[in-house]
Amino acid sequence: QMQLVESGGGLVQAGGSLRLSCAASGRTRSMYDMGWFRQAPGKEREFVAAINWSAGSEYYADSVKGRFTISRDNAKNTVYLQMNTLKPEDTAIYYCAANSKGIGYDYWGQGTQVTVSS
């Protein structure tokens, strides 16, 4: 089993920045990649960014390219999401997820709220 705990959400004005963290514990040796997803009120959960745990390759949704940066600290089993130039439409619950077998995200965090005021 693996546990994921997010932190760093909050309220910020448009144009501001936040950094989310997600710490993984438990069976982390087989980590394939980790990602961030978000769900806004009344909308489906959507992909935000992902990072390959060994190679460090990064992937982003078009809506956040150039504004968000995903990174990881393998020694701490932690993934980060630096969010800059935030917009009101970035308001959502942000979830961290882990792909431990390379076949899909099988572990999820509890989510952290990000609210961007205009």
mmCIF file of the C-alpha atoms, coordinates in Angstrom:
data_MODEL
# 
_entry.id   MODEL 
# 
loop_
_atom_site.group_PDB 
_atom_site.id 
_atom_site.type_symbol 
_atom_site.label_atom_id 
_atom_site.label_alt_id 
_atom_site.label_comp_id 
_atom_site.label_asym_id 
_atom_site.label_entity_id 
_atom_site.label_seq_id 
_atom_site.pdbx_PDB_ins_code 
_atom_site.Cartn_x 
_atom_site.Cartn_y 
_atom_site.Cartn_z 
_atom_site.occupancy 
_atom_site.B_iso_or_equiv 
_atom_site.pdbx_formal_charge 
_atom_site.auth_seq_id 
_atom_site.auth_comp_id 
_atom_site.auth_asym_id 
_atom_site.auth_atom_id 
_atom_site.pdbx_PDB_model_num 
ATOM 1   C CA . GLN A 1 1   ? 0.000   0.000  0.000   1.00 0.00 ? 1   GLN A CA 1 
ATOM 2   C CA . MET A 1 2   ? 0.981   3.581  -0.534  1.00 0.00 ? 2   MET A CA 1 
ATOM 3   C CA . GLN A 1 3   ? -0.264  6.722  1.154   1.00 0.00 ? 3   GLN A CA 1 
ATOM 4   C CA . LEU A 1 4   ? -0.230  10.182 -0.401  1.00 0.00 ? 4   LEU A CA 1 
ATOM 5   C CA . VAL A 1 5   ? -0.631  13.390 1.587   1.00 0.00 ? 5   VAL A CA 1 
ATOM 6   C CA . GLU A 1 6   ? -0.996  16.744 -0.155  1.00 0.00 ? 6   GLU A CA 1 
ATOM 7   C CA . SER A 1 7   ? -0.331  20.155 1.338   1.00 0.00 ? 7   SER A CA 1 
ATOM 8   C CA . GLY A 1 8   ? 0.080   23.750 0.225   1.00 0.00 ? 8   GLY A CA 1 
ATOM 9   C CA . GLY A 1 9   ? -3.355  24.700 -0.996  1.00 0.00 ? 9   GLY A CA 1 
ATOM 10  C CA . GLY A 1 10  ? -5.034  27.942 -0.061  1.00 0.00 ? 10  GLY A CA 1 
ATOM 11  C CA . LEU A 1 11  ? -6.533  31.208 -1.213  1.00 0.00 ? 11  LEU A CA 1 
ATOM 12  C CA . VAL A 1 12  ? -4.556  33.458 -3.543  1.00 0.00 ? 12  VAL A CA 1 
ATOM 13  C CA . GLN A 1 13  ? -5.314  36.426 -5.774  1.00 0.00 ? 13  GLN A CA 1 
ATOM 14  C CA . ALA A 1 14  ? -5.188  36.134 -9.531  1.00 0.00 ? 14  ALA A CA 1 
ATOM 15  C CA . GLY A 1 15  ? -1.619  36.425 -10.752 1.00 0.00 ? 15  GLY A CA 1 
ATOM 16  C CA . GLY A 1 16  ? -0.247  34.956 -7.553  1.00 0.00 ? 16  GLY A CA 1 
ATOM 17  C CA . SER A 1 17  ? 1.602   31.716 -6.874  1.00 0.00 ? 17  SER A CA 1 
ATOM 18  C CA . LEU A 1 18  ? 1.242   28.602 -4.759  1.00 0.00 ? 18  LEU A CA 1 
ATOM 19  C CA . ARG A 1 19  ? 3.321   25.469 -4.361  1.00 0.00 ? 19  ARG A CA 1 
ATOM 20  C CA . LEU A 1 20  ? 1.652   22.150 -3.672  1.00 0.00 ? 20  LEU A CA 1 
ATOM 21  C CA . SER A 1 21  ? 3.481   19.225 -2.126  1.00 0.00 ? 21  SER A CA 1 
ATOM 22  C CA . CYS A 1 22  ? 2.617   15.547 -2.067  1.00 0.00 ? 22  CYS A CA 1 
ATOM 23  C CA . ALA A 1 23  ? 4.503   13.167 0.186   1.00 0.00 ? 23  ALA A CA 1 
ATOM 24  C CA . ALA A 1 24  ? 4.322   9.448  -0.532  1.00 0.00 ? 24  ALA A CA 1 
ATOM 25  C CA . SER A 1 25  ? 4.851   6.791  2.117   1.00 0.00 ? 25  SER A CA 1 
ATOM 26  C CA . GLY A 1 26  ? 4.549   3.047  2.296   1.00 0.00 ? 26  GLY A CA 1 
ATOM 27  C CA . ARG A 1 27  ? 5.415   0.961  -0.760  1.00 0.00 ? 27  ARG A CA 1 
ATOM 28  C CA . THR A 1 28  ? 7.172   3.618  -2.833  1.00 0.00 ? 28  THR A CA 1 
ATOM 29  C CA . ARG A 1 29  ? 9.961   1.521  -4.347  1.00 0.00 ? 29  ARG A CA 1 
ATOM 30  C CA . SER A 1 30  ? 8.005   0.662  -7.459  1.00 0.00 ? 30  SER A CA 1 
ATOM 31  C CA . MET A 1 31  ? 6.938   4.221  -8.261  1.00 0.00 ? 31  MET A CA 1 
ATOM 32  C CA . TYR A 1 32  ? 6.509   4.665  -12.003 1.00 0.00 ? 32  TYR A CA 1 
ATOM 33  C CA . ASP A 1 33  ? 5.268   8.234  -12.160 1.00 0.00 ? 33  ASP A CA 1 
ATOM 34  C CA . MET A 1 34  ? 3.300   10.731 -10.110 1.00 0.00 ? 34  MET A CA 1 
ATOM 35  C CA . GLY A 1 35  ? 0.802   13.257 -11.262 1.00 0.00 ? 35  GLY A CA 1 
ATOM 36  C CA . TRP A 1 36  ? -1.496  16.075 -10.294 1.00 0.00 ? 36  TRP A CA 1 
ATOM 37  C CA . PHE A 1 37  ? -5.157  16.242 -11.201 1.00 0.00 ? 37  PHE A CA 1 
ATOM 38  C CA . ARG A 1 38  ? -7.828  18.779 -10.341 1.00 0.00 ? 38  ARG A CA 1 
ATOM 39  C CA . GLN A 1 39  ? -11.578 18.922 -10.080 1.00 0.00 ? 39  GLN A CA 1 
ATOM 40  C CA . ALA A 1 40  ? -13.541 22.145 -10.192 1.00 0.00 ? 40  ALA A CA 1 
ATOM 41  C CA . PRO A 1 41  ? -17.130 22.375 -8.912  1.00 0.00 ? 41  PRO A CA 1 
ATOM 42  C CA . GLY A 1 42  ? -19.527 20.763 -11.364 1.00 0.00 ? 42  GLY A CA 1 
ATOM 43  C CA . LYS A 1 43  ? -16.729 19.500 -13.602 1.00 0.00 ? 43  LYS A CA 1 
ATOM 44  C CA . GLU A 1 44  ? -14.954 16.212 -14.106 1.00 0.00 ? 44  GLU A CA 1 
ATOM 45  C CA . ARG A 1 45  ? -11.522 15.548 -12.731 1.00 0.00 ? 45  ARG A CA 1 
ATOM 46  C CA . GLU A 1 46  ? -8.849  16.565 -15.229 1.00 0.00 ? 46  GLU A CA 1 
ATOM 47  C CA . PHE A 1 47  ? -5.155  15.923 -15.705 1.00 0.00 ? 47  PHE A CA 1 
ATOM 48  C CA . VAL A 1 48  ? -2.798  18.771 -14.782 1.00 0.00 ? 48  VAL A CA 1 
ATOM 49  C CA . ALA A 1 49  ? 0.772   17.460 -14.842 1.00 0.00 ? 49  ALA A CA 1 
ATOM 50  C CA . ALA A 1 50  ? 2.855   14.323 -14.371 1.00 0.00 ? 50  ALA A CA 1 
ATOM 51  C CA . ILE A 1 51  ? 6.476   13.393 -13.898 1.00 0.00 ? 51  ILE A CA 1 
ATOM 52  C CA . ASN A 1 52  ? 8.289   10.126 -14.548 1.00 0.00 ? 52  ASN A CA 1 
ATOM 53  C CA . TRP A 1 53  ? 9.856   9.058  -11.299 1.00 0.00 ? 53  TRP A CA 1 
ATOM 54  C CA . SER A 1 54  ? 13.161  7.740  -12.685 1.00 0.00 ? 54  SER A CA 1 
ATOM 55  C CA . ALA A 1 55  ? 13.774  9.839  -15.802 1.00 0.00 ? 55  ALA A CA 1 
ATOM 56  C CA . GLY A 1 56  ? 12.131  13.025 -14.623 1.00 0.00 ? 56  GLY A CA 1 
ATOM 57  C CA . SER A 1 57  ? 10.204  13.549 -17.871 1.00 0.00 ? 57  SER A CA 1 
ATOM 58  C CA . GLU A 1 58  ? 7.444   16.103 -17.411 1.00 0.00 ? 58  GLU A CA 1 
ATOM 59  C CA . TYR A 1 59  ? 3.987   16.282 -18.982 1.00 0.00 ? 59  TYR A CA 1 
ATOM 60  C CA . TYR A 1 60  ? 1.470   19.113 -18.777 1.00 0.00 ? 60  TYR A CA 1 
ATOM 61  C CA . ALA A 1 61  ? -2.062  19.920 -19.756 1.00 0.00 ? 61  ALA A CA 1 
ATOM 62  C CA . ASP A 1 62  ? -2.209  22.690 -22.345 1.00 0.00 ? 62  ASP A CA 1 
ATOM 63  C CA . SER A 1 63  ? -4.115  24.897 -19.922 1.00 0.00 ? 63  SER A CA 1 
ATOM 64  C CA . VAL A 1 64  ? -1.175  25.069 -17.488 1.00 0.00 ? 64  VAL A CA 1 
ATOM 65  C CA . LYS A 1 65  ? 1.860   24.926 -19.774 1.00 0.00 ? 65  LYS A CA 1 
ATOM 66  C CA . GLY A 1 66  ? 4.237   27.770 -19.085 1.00 0.00 ? 66  GLY A CA 1 
ATOM 67  C CA . ARG A 1 67  ? 2.601   28.549 -15.733 1.00 0.00 ? 67  ARG A CA 1 
ATOM 68  C CA . PHE A 1 68  ? 2.904   25.335 -13.696 1.00 0.00 ? 68  PHE A CA 1 
ATOM 69  C CA . THR A 1 69  ? 6.017   23.270 -13.051 1.00 0.00 ? 69  THR A CA 1 
ATOM 70  C CA . ILE A 1 70  ? 6.094   19.752 -11.642 1.00 0.00 ? 70  ILE A CA 1 
ATOM 71  C CA . SER A 1 71  ? 9.179   18.448 -9.878  1.00 0.00 ? 71  SER A CA 1 
ATOM 72  C CA . ARG A 1 72  ? 10.151  15.625 -7.572  1.00 0.00 ? 72  ARG A CA 1 
ATOM 73  C CA . ASP A 1 73  ? 12.534  14.805 -4.776  1.00 0.00 ? 73  ASP A CA 1 
ATOM 74  C CA . ASN A 1 74  ? 13.205  11.087 -4.991  1.00 0.00 ? 74  ASN A CA 1 
ATOM 75  C CA . ALA A 1 75  ? 14.977  10.969 -1.647  1.00 0.00 ? 75  ALA A CA 1 
ATOM 76  C CA . LYS A 1 76  ? 11.936  12.442 0.096   1.00 0.00 ? 76  LYS A CA 1 
ATOM 77  C CA . ASN A 1 77  ? 9.371   10.602 -2.064  1.00 0.00 ? 77  ASN A CA 1 
ATOM 78  C CA . THR A 1 78  ? 7.750   13.958 -2.645  1.00 0.00 ? 78  THR A CA 1 
ATOM 79  C CA . VAL A 1 79  ? 6.343   15.598 -5.746  1.00 0.00 ? 79  VAL A CA 1 
ATOM 80  C CA . TYR A 1 80  ? 5.722   19.322 -6.061  1.00 0.00 ? 80  TYR A CA 1 
ATOM 81  C CA . LEU A 1 81  ? 3.552   21.517 -8.231  1.00 0.00 ? 81  LEU A CA 1 
ATOM 82  C CA . GLN A 1 82  ? 4.695   25.115 -8.523  1.00 0.00 ? 82  GLN A CA 1 
ATOM 83  C CA . MET A 1 83  ? 1.775   27.182 -9.786  1.00 0.00 ? 83  MET A CA 1 
ATOM 84  C CA . ASN A 1 84  ? 2.479   30.682 -11.075 1.00 0.00 ? 84  ASN A CA 1 
ATOM 85  C CA . THR A 1 85  ? 0.309   33.317 -12.712 1.00 0.00 ? 85  THR A CA 1 
ATOM 86  C CA . LEU A 1 86  ? -2.762  31.701 -11.232 1.00 0.00 ? 86  LEU A CA 1 
ATOM 87  C CA . LYS A 1 87  ? -6.145  32.404 -12.779 1.00 0.00 ? 87  LYS A CA 1 
ATOM 88  C CA . PRO A 1 88  ? -9.652  32.135 -11.285 1.00 0.00 ? 88  PRO A CA 1 
ATOM 89  C CA . GLU A 1 89  ? -10.257 29.154 -13.578 1.00 0.00 ? 89  GLU A CA 1 
ATOM 90  C CA . ASP A 1 90  ? -7.490  27.287 -11.744 1.00 0.00 ? 90  ASP A CA 1 
ATOM 91  C CA . THR A 1 91  ? -9.769  27.120 -8.711  1.00 0.00 ? 91  THR A CA 1 
ATOM 92  C CA . ALA A 1 92  ? -10.305 23.455 -7.879  1.00 0.00 ? 92  ALA A CA 1 
ATOM 93  C CA . ILE A 1 93  ? -9.463  20.645 -5.531  1.00 0.00 ? 93  ILE A CA 1 
ATOM 94  C CA . TYR A 1 94  ? -6.030  19.382 -6.517  1.00 0.00 ? 94  TYR A CA 1 
ATOM 95  C CA . TYR A 1 95  ? -5.243  15.705 -6.135  1.00 0.00 ? 95  TYR A CA 1 
ATOM 96  C CA . CYS A 1 96  ? -1.926  13.952 -6.139  1.00 0.00 ? 96  CYS A CA 1 
ATOM 97  C CA . ALA A 1 97  ? -1.796  10.484 -7.695  1.00 0.00 ? 97  ALA A CA 1 
ATOM 98  C CA . ALA A 1 98  ? 0.760   7.719  -8.019  1.00 0.00 ? 98  ALA A CA 1 
ATOM 99  C CA . ASN A 1 99  ? 1.179   5.201  -10.808 1.00 0.00 ? 99  ASN A CA 1 
ATOM 100 C CA . SER A 1 100 ? 2.941   2.350  -9.045  1.00 0.00 ? 100 SER A CA 1 
ATOM 101 C CA . LYS A 1 101 ? 2.754   -0.326 -11.779 1.00 0.00 ? 101 LYS A CA 1 
ATOM 102 C CA . GLY A 1 102 ? 2.950   1.683  -14.979 1.00 0.00 ? 102 GLY A CA 1 
ATOM 103 C CA . ILE A 1 103 ? -0.622  0.877  -15.945 1.00 0.00 ? 103 ILE A CA 1 
ATOM 104 C CA . GLY A 1 104 ? -2.499  3.797  -14.441 1.00 0.00 ? 104 GLY A CA 1 
ATOM 105 C CA . TYR A 1 105 ? -2.897  5.858  -11.310 1.00 0.00 ? 105 TYR A CA 1 
ATOM 106 C CA . ASP A 1 106 ? -3.744  3.474  -8.509  1.00 0.00 ? 106 ASP A CA 1 
ATOM 107 C CA . TYR A 1 107 ? -3.171  5.639  -5.443  1.00 0.00 ? 107 TYR A CA 1 
ATOM 108 C CA . TRP A 1 108 ? -4.730  9.011  -4.709  1.00 0.00 ? 108 TRP A CA 1 
ATOM 109 C CA . GLY A 1 109 ? -4.372  11.658 -2.072  1.00 0.00 ? 109 GLY A CA 1 
ATOM 110 C CA . GLN A 1 110 ? -7.244  13.278 -0.227  1.00 0.00 ? 110 GLN A CA 1 
ATOM 111 C CA . GLY A 1 111 ? -7.005  16.535 -2.186  1.00 0.00 ? 111 GLY A CA 1 
ATOM 112 C CA . THR A 1 112 ? -6.157  20.113 -1.309  1.00 0.00 ? 112 THR A CA 1 
ATOM 113 C CA . GLN A 1 113 ? -8.282  23.144 -2.136  1.00 0.00 ? 113 GLN A CA 1 
ATOM 114 C CA . VAL A 1 114 ? -6.868  25.909 -4.309  1.00 0.00 ? 114 VAL A CA 1 
ATOM 115 C CA . THR A 1 115 ? -8.976  29.043 -4.651  1.00 0.00 ? 115 THR A CA 1 
ATOM 116 C CA . VAL A 1 116 ? -7.955  31.912 -6.926  1.00 0.00 ? 116 VAL A CA 1 
ATOM 117 C CA . SER A 1 117 ? -9.857  35.161 -6.452  1.00 0.00 ? 117 SER A CA 1 
ATOM 118 C CA . SER A 1 118 ? -10.266 37.707 -9.229  1.00 0.00 ? 118 SER A CA 1 
# 
